[in-house]
Amino acid sequence: MPLVSQKERHNRALELPEIISGGLVLLVTLWLLCFQKVSQETAAEEFFRTQAFFRVLVSLVGAHAAMVVAHAVHELWLRRPLGRMLWLQLAVVLVGAGLFGMMYTPHAGTWLFWPLVMAVLGISSFSLVRMGMYMRARRQSPVRGRAGFWSPSVTFFSYMLVFVVVSTLLLLTPGATHHPISFTQALFTCASASSITGLTCVNVAETFTPLGKSILLIDIQVGAVGVMTFTYFVLMMLGRRLAVRDSMNMSGVLDQQGVNVVPALLKAVFGVTLTAELAGAACLYFLWMGEPGIPQDHLWAYALFHSVSAFCNAGITLFPAGMSHAGVAGNYAAQGVMMALIIAGTLGFGVYLEGIQRVRARLAGKKPSKRWSTHSWLVMRVTLIVMLAGTVAYALLGAFEPSVHTTGVAHNTWEAAWNAVSRSAGFNLTDIDAYGPVYKAFMCLMMFVGGNPAGTGGGVFAPVVCLCVLEVWRVLRGAQDVEIHQRRISRVTIERAMATVVLSIIWIVFTTMLLLLLEPEIAASDKGFLKALFLEVSAYTTTGYDLDMATHLSPLSRLLITANMLFGRVGMFTFMLIFIKQRDPAPMRFPETRLPLS
């Protein structure tokens, strides 16, 4: 095992008190938020001045700030440049200390509540990052190198599972809900938010406090970009270079070839995400301003939550009646903004990265290639075809299929376009159960198709389904290869697409039968099979459409749907690789034979 240098030992001795004090700041803050029933409506200045835990928190923040300042002064005394991470940490700590000091001035008020929470999260996040960097260095040592053999599939699923469990425990605390909920309800809700599905077994607007809604918002945001993606981006922004194994893991998770593209792709992921969500929140804020039925006191929070939920294709709303809520259902401009956010999320970050690189080339005076990559070419065309074909099919079914759903022609066409766009998001403008069985069956097909790779949408992905259709067409024509965009698609890609579709269909059929066995009342009811199939497809494809079933499920059935949402987010093909090790090509092959198939 390599020796640790004196400089590294000295840095660890300086960082250890910061890690401990920052961790204590986070624990005390979580105690105040989760167990003291703090909300934005509380008289924050009175609560903060009277609670003993807050006085402890102020002392910890002051001590932590002093340690960070001493660390920076020590580095400057030794004439060593301050790293990017220390500069950021120093700025956040000083701002946080100033906010805490303002609580004891005449200008204190309830407006300080969320800035204080954000300051604490910023202060403690550096301690968590430093602790993670230390554990990562230990994991990469020769003695503990076995963890390096974990595949990207195992790593991604482990990160996601731990994230869901931690979120569930936070959601079970008294400060997160207005009334107690069961463990399976909290697990179901957190898994739905983290897998950007949108299925809920409780009323989000009436059950959760601002803290609980904030936990769900963090679950949606981190779950959309991926826990591993979020972690590696933070390390990269703090000036830490990714190890080769980390870059290989990220290239596998983001389904990109080569490790050189990973840093640029991470920047594109967060740059596009923040830009789209902030722009969408600003548009929703002004479009919902003055609308009856929408809480104007917290309009900025509602606008931000729904902008994030739309871009991440999560399908979770804060309105008790969903998108059919008063003031929301008739605001077509705001609905248009949410449709644009949904489309922006489903395109995939690989398309954005290529677009950014082409724009930079033009700004630098270089002439980019006229040809887009085959991936971007296929994604943009398949997305447009699916939306247009889906809109036409929805409009025709809504107009001619007998159902109890009665709307005008204009609204029926608008809702058809909305459902075609929201096939991977799960927002519904009206009661879907009011439509006919053919309409619901077509919705299952659209949910199965879903969005695109490396995006926030669900489903098995439209390009995957497109490749399967082209492969069938190739067999029928007797052609040798699948060719698109003047390129020949590799057999490995075609075989993986076919395996993904087949495994997904088998899994959906199996879980539907299992759900009917666990819920005999649903199985015996009218249209029970269609409702069970609809729910399983919605859960596996992480869409979030529901026919009013999720709230009536037994705890065991909730666990089944929870597993379905997590497996769907990881991907059935990727999930199978956790248990099945792919073998290297065999040096020899058996003679070929043919079998009768008809």
Coordinates of C-alpha atoms in Angstrom, one line a residue, residues 181-453:
I181 CA -48.3 7.7 6.7
S182 CA -47.2 4.1 6.6
F183 CA -43.7 2.9 5.5
T184 CA -45.0 1.4 2.3
Q185 CA -46.8 4.6 1.4
A186 CA -43.6 6.6 2.0
L187 CA -41.5 4.1 0.1
F188 CA -43.9 4.0 -2.8
T189 CA -44.0 7.8 -3.0
C190 CA -40.2 8.2 -2.8
A191 CA -39.6 5.4 -5.4
S192 CA -42.1 7.1 -7.7
A193 CA -40.4 10.5 -7.4
S194 CA -36.8 9.1 -7.7
S195 CA -37.7 7.0 -10.7
I196 CA -39.6 10.0 -12.2
T197 CA -42.8 7.9 -12.5
G198 CA -45.5 10.1 -10.9
L199 CA -47.7 7.4 -9.4
T200 CA -48.9 8.3 -5.9
C201 CA -50.8 6.4 -3.3
V202 CA -51.6 9.6 -1.2
N203 CA -52.6 13.1 -2.1
V204 CA -49.4 15.0 -2.4
A205 CA -50.9 18.4 -1.9
E206 CA -52.9 17.5 1.3
T207 CA -50.4 15.0 2.9
F208 CA -47.0 16.6 2.8
T209 CA -45.7 19.8 4.4
P210 CA -43.3 22.1 2.6
L211 CA -40.4 19.9 3.9
G212 CA -42.1 16.8 2.5
K213 CA -42.7 18.5 -0.9
S214 CA -39.0 19.7 -0.9
I215 CA -37.9 16.1 -0.3
L216 CA -40.0 15.0 -3.3
L217 CA -38.6 17.8 -5.4
I218 CA -35.0 16.7 -4.6
D219 CA -36.0 13.1 -5.4
I220 CA -37.4 14.2 -8.8
Q221 CA -34.4 16.3 -9.7
V222 CA -31.7 13.9 -8.6
G223 CA -33.6 10.9 -9.9
A224 CA -34.0 12.5 -13.3
V225 CA -30.3 13.1 -13.9
G226 CA -29.2 10.1 -11.9
V227 CA -27.5 9.9 -8.5
M228 CA -24.2 8.9 -10.0
T229 CA -24.4 11.7 -12.5
F230 CA -25.1 14.2 -9.8
T231 CA -22.3 13.0 -7.6
Y232 CA -19.7 13.0 -10.4
F233 CA -20.8 16.4 -11.6
V234 CA -20.3 17.9 -8.1
L235 CA -16.8 16.4 -7.9
M236 CA -15.9 17.7 -11.3
M237 CA -17.2 21.2 -10.5
L238 CA -15.0 21.2 -7.4
G239 CA -11.9 20.6 -9.4
R240 CA -11.6 16.9 -8.9
R241 CA -10.8 14.9 -12.0
L242 CA -12.7 11.7 -12.6
A243 CA -10.8 8.4 -12.4
V244 CA -10.8 6.2 -15.5
R245 CA -13.1 3.7 -13.8
D246 CA -15.6 6.5 -12.8
S247 CA -15.6 7.8 -16.4
M248 CA -16.2 4.2 -17.7
N249 CA -19.1 3.9 -15.2
M250 CA -20.6 7.1 -16.4
S251 CA -20.2 6.3 -20.1
G252 CA -22.0 3.0 -19.3
V253 CA -24.8 4.7 -17.4
L254 CA -25.3 7.5 -20.0
D255 CA -25.0 4.9 -22.8
Q256 CA -22.2 6.9 -24.5
Q257 CA -19.2 5.5 -26.3
G258 CA -15.8 6.5 -25.0
V259 CA -14.8 8.2 -21.7
N260 CA -13.6 11.4 -23.3
V261 CA -17.1 12.6 -23.8
V262 CA -18.2 12.2 -20.2
P263 CA -17.0 15.6 -18.8
A264 CA -18.6 17.5 -21.6
L265 CA -21.8 15.5 -21.3
L266 CA -22.0 16.1 -17.5
K267 CA -21.8 19.8 -18.1
A268 CA -24.4 19.6 -20.8
V269 CA -26.8 17.6 -18.6
F270 CA -26.7 20.2 -15.8
G271 CA -26.5 23.3 -18.0
V272 CA -29.5 22.3 -20.1
T273 CA -31.5 21.1 -17.0
L274 CA -31.0 24.3 -15.0
T275 CA -31.6 26.6 -18.0
A276 CA -34.8 24.8 -19.0
E277 CA -36.2 24.5 -15.5
L278 CA -35.5 28.1 -14.5
A279 CA -37.0 29.4 -17.8
G280 CA -40.0 27.2 -17.4
A281 CA -40.5 28.3 -13.8
A282 CA -40.4 32.0 -14.8
C283 CA -43.0 31.4 -17.6
L284 CA -45.3 29.5 -15.3
Y285 CA -45.0 32.1 -12.6
F286 CA -46.2 34.9 -14.8
L287 CA -48.8 32.8 -16.6
W288 CA -50.3 31.6 -13.3
M289 CA -50.2 35.0 -11.7
G290 CA -53.7 36.0 -10.6
E291 CA -55.3 32.7 -11.6
P292 CA -58.1 31.6 -9.3
G293 CA -57.5 28.3 -7.5
I294 CA -53.7 28.7 -7.6
P295 CA -52.1 29.7 -4.2
Q296 CA -50.6 33.1 -4.9
D297 CA -48.7 33.3 -1.6
H298 CA -46.3 30.5 -2.8
L299 CA -46.7 30.9 -6.5
W300 CA -42.9 30.9 -7.1
A301 CA -42.6 27.5 -5.3
Y302 CA -45.5 26.1 -7.3
A303 CA -44.0 27.3 -10.6
L304 CA -40.6 25.9 -9.8
F305 CA -42.0 22.5 -8.6
H306 CA -44.1 22.0 -11.7
S307 CA -41.3 23.2 -14.0
V308 CA -38.9 20.6 -12.5
S309 CA -41.6 17.9 -12.6
A310 CA -42.4 18.6 -16.3
F311 CA -38.8 18.7 -17.5
C312 CA -38.0 15.6 -15.5
N313 CA -41.1 13.9 -16.9
A314 CA -42.1 13.1 -13.3
G315 CA -45.8 13.8 -13.5
I316 CA -46.2 14.8 -9.8
T317 CA -48.3 17.9 -9.1
L318 CA -49.1 20.0 -6.0
F319 CA -52.7 20.6 -7.1
P320 CA -55.3 18.4 -5.3
A321 CA -57.1 17.7 -8.6
G322 CA -53.9 17.5 -10.7
M323 CA -53.8 19.3 -14.0
S324 CA -57.6 19.5 -14.1
H325 CA -57.5 21.8 -11.1
A326 CA -59.3 25.1 -11.3
G327 CA -57.2 27.8 -12.8
V328 CA -54.9 25.2 -14.4
A329 CA -57.1 23.2 -16.7
G330 CA -58.1 26.3 -18.8
N331 CA -54.7 28.0 -19.0
Y332 CA -53.6 26.7 -22.4
A333 CA -50.5 29.0 -22.4
A334 CA -49.2 27.4 -19.2
Q335 CA -50.0 24.0 -20.6
G336 CA -48.0 24.8 -23.7
V337 CA -45.0 25.7 -21.5
M338 CA -45.2 22.4 -19.7
M339 CA -45.5 20.5 -23.0
A340 CA -42.3 22.3 -24.2
L341 CA -40.6 21.3 -21.0
I342 CA -41.7 17.6 -21.4
I343 CA -40.4 17.5 -25.0
A344 CA -37.1 19.2 -23.9
G345 CA -36.6 16.5 -21.3
T346 CA -37.4 13.6 -23.5
L347 CA -35.0 14.5 -26.4
G348 CA -31.9 13.3 -24.4
F349 CA -28.8 15.1 -23.3
G350 CA -26.7 13.5 -26.1
V351 CA -28.6 15.5 -28.6
Y352 CA -28.1 18.7 -26.6
L353 CA -24.3 18.0 -26.3
E354 CA -24.0 17.6 -30.1
G355 CA -26.1 20.8 -30.7
I356 CA -23.9 22.7 -28.2
Q357 CA -20.7 21.5 -29.9
R358 CA -22.0 22.6 -33.3
V359 CA -22.9 26.1 -32.0
R360 CA -19.5 26.5 -30.4
A361 CA -17.9 25.4 -33.7
R362 CA -19.8 28.1 -35.6
L363 CA -18.9 30.8 -33.0
A364 CA -15.3 29.8 -33.3
G365 CA -15.4 30.4 -37.0
K366 CA -15.3 26.7 -37.9
K367 CA -17.8 25.1 -40.2
P368 CA -19.5 22.1 -38.5
S369 CA -20.3 19.0 -40.4
K370 CA -23.6 19.1 -42.3
R371 CA -24.4 15.6 -41.0
W372 CA -25.8 15.1 -37.5
S373 CA -24.9 11.9 -35.8
T374 CA -27.2 8.9 -36.5
H375 CA -28.4 9.0 -32.9
S376 CA -29.5 12.6 -33.1
W377 CA -31.0 12.2 -36.5
L378 CA -33.0 9.2 -35.4
V379 CA -34.2 10.7 -32.1
M380 CA -35.5 13.9 -33.6
R381 CA -37.4 12.1 -36.4
V382 CA -38.8 9.3 -34.3
T383 CA -39.9 11.8 -31.6
L384 CA -41.7 14.0 -34.2
I385 CA -43.4 10.9 -35.8
V386 CA -44.6 9.5 -32.5
M387 CA -46.0 12.8 -31.4
L388 CA -47.8 13.5 -34.7
A389 CA -49.1 9.9 -35.1
G390 CA -50.2 9.8 -31.4
T391 CA -52.0 13.1 -31.7
V392 CA -54.0 11.9 -34.7
A393 CA -54.8 8.5 -33.2
Y394 CA -55.9 10.0 -29.8
A395 CA -58.1 12.6 -31.6
L396 CA -59.8 10.0 -33.7
L397 CA -60.3 7.6 -30.8
G398 CA -61.6 10.4 -28.5
A399 CA -64.1 11.5 -31.2
F400 CA -65.4 8.1 -32.5
E401 CA -65.0 5.6 -29.7
P402 CA -68.0 5.3 -27.4
S403 CA -67.1 6.6 -23.9
V404 CA -68.5 8.7 -21.1
H405 CA -65.9 11.4 -21.9
T406 CA -67.6 14.4 -23.4
T407 CA -65.6 17.4 -24.6
G408 CA -65.7 19.7 -27.6
V409 CA -63.7 19.1 -30.8
A410 CA -61.1 21.8 -29.9
H411 CA -60.5 20.5 -26.4
N412 CA -60.4 16.9 -27.6
T413 CA -57.7 17.8 -30.2
W414 CA -55.7 19.8 -27.6
E415 CA -55.9 16.9 -25.1
A416 CA -54.9 14.5 -27.8
A417 CA -51.7 16.5 -28.4
W418 CA -51.2 16.8 -24.7
N419 CA -51.4 13.0 -24.2
A420 CA -49.1 12.3 -27.1
V421 CA -46.5 14.6 -25.7
S422 CA -47.1 13.5 -22.1
R423 CA -46.7 9.8 -23.0
S424 CA -43.7 9.6 -20.7
A425 CA -44.6 12.2 -18.1
G426 CA -48.0 11.1 -16.8
F427 CA -49.8 14.5 -16.6
N428 CA -53.5 14.1 -17.4
L429 CA -55.9 17.0 -18.1
T430 CA -59.1 15.0 -17.5
D431 CA -60.1 11.7 -16.0
I432 CA -58.5 9.0 -18.2
D433 CA -60.9 6.3 -16.8
A434 CA -63.7 8.1 -18.6
Y435 CA -62.3 7.1 -22.0
G436 CA -63.0 3.8 -23.8
P437 CA -61.0 0.6 -23.6
V438 CA -59.3 1.1 -27.0
Y439 CA -58.2 4.6 -26.0
K440 CA -56.6 3.2 -22.8
A441 CA -55.0 0.3 -24.7
F442 CA -53.4 2.8 -27.1
M443 CA -52.2 4.8 -24.1
C444 CA -50.4 1.6 -22.9
L445 CA -48.7 1.4 -26.3
M446 CA -47.6 5.0 -26.2
M447 CA -46.3 4.6 -22.6
F448 CA -44.4 1.6 -23.7
V449 CA -42.7 3.5 -26.6
G450 CA -41.8 6.4 -24.2
G451 CA -39.0 8.9 -24.7
N452 CA -35.4 8.7 -25.8
P453 CA -32.0 7.4 -24.3

